[in-house]
Amino acid sequence: MSRDMRRLRAGLAAVLFAMVPGGLTAQELPESSDAPSAFSTIVNAREYDDRFSTVEDVLDELPGVRVRRQGGLGAHSTAAIRGSKSEQVLVLLDGVKLNSSQRGGVDLSTLPLRSIERIEVIRGSGASRFGSDAVGGVVSLTSRRPDVGAALDFSGTTGRYRTFGVDSFVTFAGERVRSVLGYTRLRSDNDFRFNRQTDGQPATLLSPAVAPGDERNTRVGAQFIEDSAFWNAELALGRRSSLSSTLRYYRKDRGQPGNVSDTTRNAKDDQVSCPYADEQYRRVVSSLRWRRSQIAGGDLQLALTHQYERRELRDPFAPNPLSSVCGYLTVRKVEHIQSIDQQTGIELNYGLREQPFGPLSFSARSSLALRYDHLRFDASDPARRFVTNLSLRPEISLFERRVRIFPALSAESARTRSVRSTPEPGTSASIPVPRSDGTEYSPSLGLIVSLTPGLRLKSNYGRAFRRPNFDESYHPDFGFIRGNPELSPEESWNFDVGFELSSDGSGALRDLQLSGAYFHRDIENSIEFIAISQSTFAPVNIESARVRGYELSAQVQLFERLHLRGGYTYLDSEMDSEHRLDDPPLPHRPRNQLFGRAMLDLGAVRLWTEASHDDRFSLTRTGELVTGAPNRQIDLGLSVHLSQLPGLSWFPEDTVVSSEWLNITNNDQMDSLGLPLPDRAWYLRVRGSLR
């Protein structure tokens, strides 16, 4: 056993003995309805209403989760859980799968936080419930729900880099009908300043600290504007049945500034940022759900879902494809390209309520899901996939629910095919290019042992997998990059064990919550784009990899005024390489991540500060290209409830003015591609409501 693990065990034992005295009363422990034994975090997104925060900001605060940004506000961002790739994290919005069938990952910047009610993060495999794409975990978002009665909630934001945003939500809640209609709009120029080395080396190789020969440049071409509208309604059909629907539209137009590649002295901003490409993104998500309780001793739910995505990329810098450093489409002199990705599904869920059988009790959940994916891409032929997933998740409880056992199994079958538009010589028909997907099984076993009220141990072990996305299987042959229809699914076996403690507290210490977990993942057939010849890259199943580590989180309230929260993640990852004596770490995965938050509640005034730290990390598979310094950031914030101040009681009750100062130490930071992140920034926000 390593020294780090011995220290962890000793620390956890000390915490448990110190924090569970007899005078503390137990608090109910939250758990995921989809995976009760999993280590999960449930966030009430309404708690961030008075702040200018994003979904990425909220997820980045959670242990085991790391957001990989590719720029500042509004830039493409994805989530990784416990060292996974973004393609291995399943993202759901009101139960609708958002993962692109073309690329696999989900751009978190396209999900306005103010339109979200609840965020649930399941750390560890969710394959036994959801099938493919849940290797690292699941991020499940729930749209904003109606308030009591009729209400109007609105806010306006302004800030540095010419950032402006507004939103409004109209809600109605009656005896049978509940509905909310919302709209958000946000824009920013994102023209922040950053340091650039000018000694001939790429900026990603060097320390971001200011040194002789550095120059300051402005990041141009990263501007964006987004609009989002959604409608959510619930209708009670009787005492035991209901109907609900969600319709959401989102659009974003943004620049794609390219690489920071020019290291000559006195280079102009447009030479450094390459502000020529831009992207247009549109998405429509809709769902219709019918629920009925007390059917054959359980609850039944039927859901119809649909997602439509359209992307357009324009790159006028593409005329010189071999020397272009600014454009993303560097082949075939393509200046405009479009893709349309659609996913349609139907899902039937049934939950059997707890049935007693002597000293034990039994309950179960099951689901049957059918999904049809269809991709149209200008540069290639259409691709289609039909997926069937069956999941069974029983629960066995012993000793008055002190011991709960969760065996589970899912079976997923898929048929994938594309059509090659250019037939073989001597033929006139198109050639189907199928994939032999077959059936993948995901068994798992979970365990919860309640030692005392408010203290329990949890453990999980199971298999997960991810099918290749359409780009990996059928990427058009651009000469230097192409797909591979012979890929096998990625496979992993996941194990975790840990504890959760929750208590009401006593005296000055209130609302105590502690958790800690050790996790281990073995990965086989990982899919990576590598050079298969001197001039061609293609995805292949490479050597195996291993990820292990532990995560800790804690929150407590002191003297009913001071709220403290923090999290720490230690990650040790390595690839089992046959071509090197040492095993390089997996790229984009810092070994140590730390987050802390303190909030002082003075009634009408709230003060808060946050601090985060990410270690240096590798940018390539070889482990030779590493960021120059850790990412560190300190933020400050202040919010004032105007109606609670003396002489201002005439203001509406929920009127709040807040201000935030981000990266107050002005540290130079890099994103997951080694590109610069914003320097010091500030935002001012006003929020109010009428009821």
CSV table of C-alpha atoms in Angstrom, one decimal, residues 504 506-511 556-564 599-602:
chain,number,residue,atom,x,y,z
A,504,ASP,CA,-27.6,18.3,11.5
A,506,SER,CA,-24.9,20.8,17.3
A,507,GLY,CA,-23.8,24.1,18.9
A,508,ALA,CA,-21.8,26.3,16.5
A,509,LEU,CA,-21.4,23.5,14.0
A,510,ARG,CA,-24.4,22.8,11.7
A,511,ASP,CA,-25.3,21.0,8.5
A,556,VAL,CA,-20.3,22.8,7.1
A,557,GLN,CA,-22.1,25.9,8.6
A,558,LEU,CA,-20.4,27.7,11.5
A,559,PHE,CA,-22.3,30.0,13.9
A,560,GLU,CA,-25.2,30.1,11.4
A,561,ARG,CA,-23.3,32.7,9.4
A,562,LEU,CA,-20.2,31.2,7.9
A,563,HIS,CA,-20.7,28.5,5.2
A,564,LEU,CA,-17.6,26.5,4.2
A,599,MET,CA,-19.6,32.5,2.3
A,600,LEU,CA,-20.4,34.9,5.1
A,601,ASP,CA,-24.2,35.5,5.5
A,602,LEU,CA,-24.9,38.9,7.2
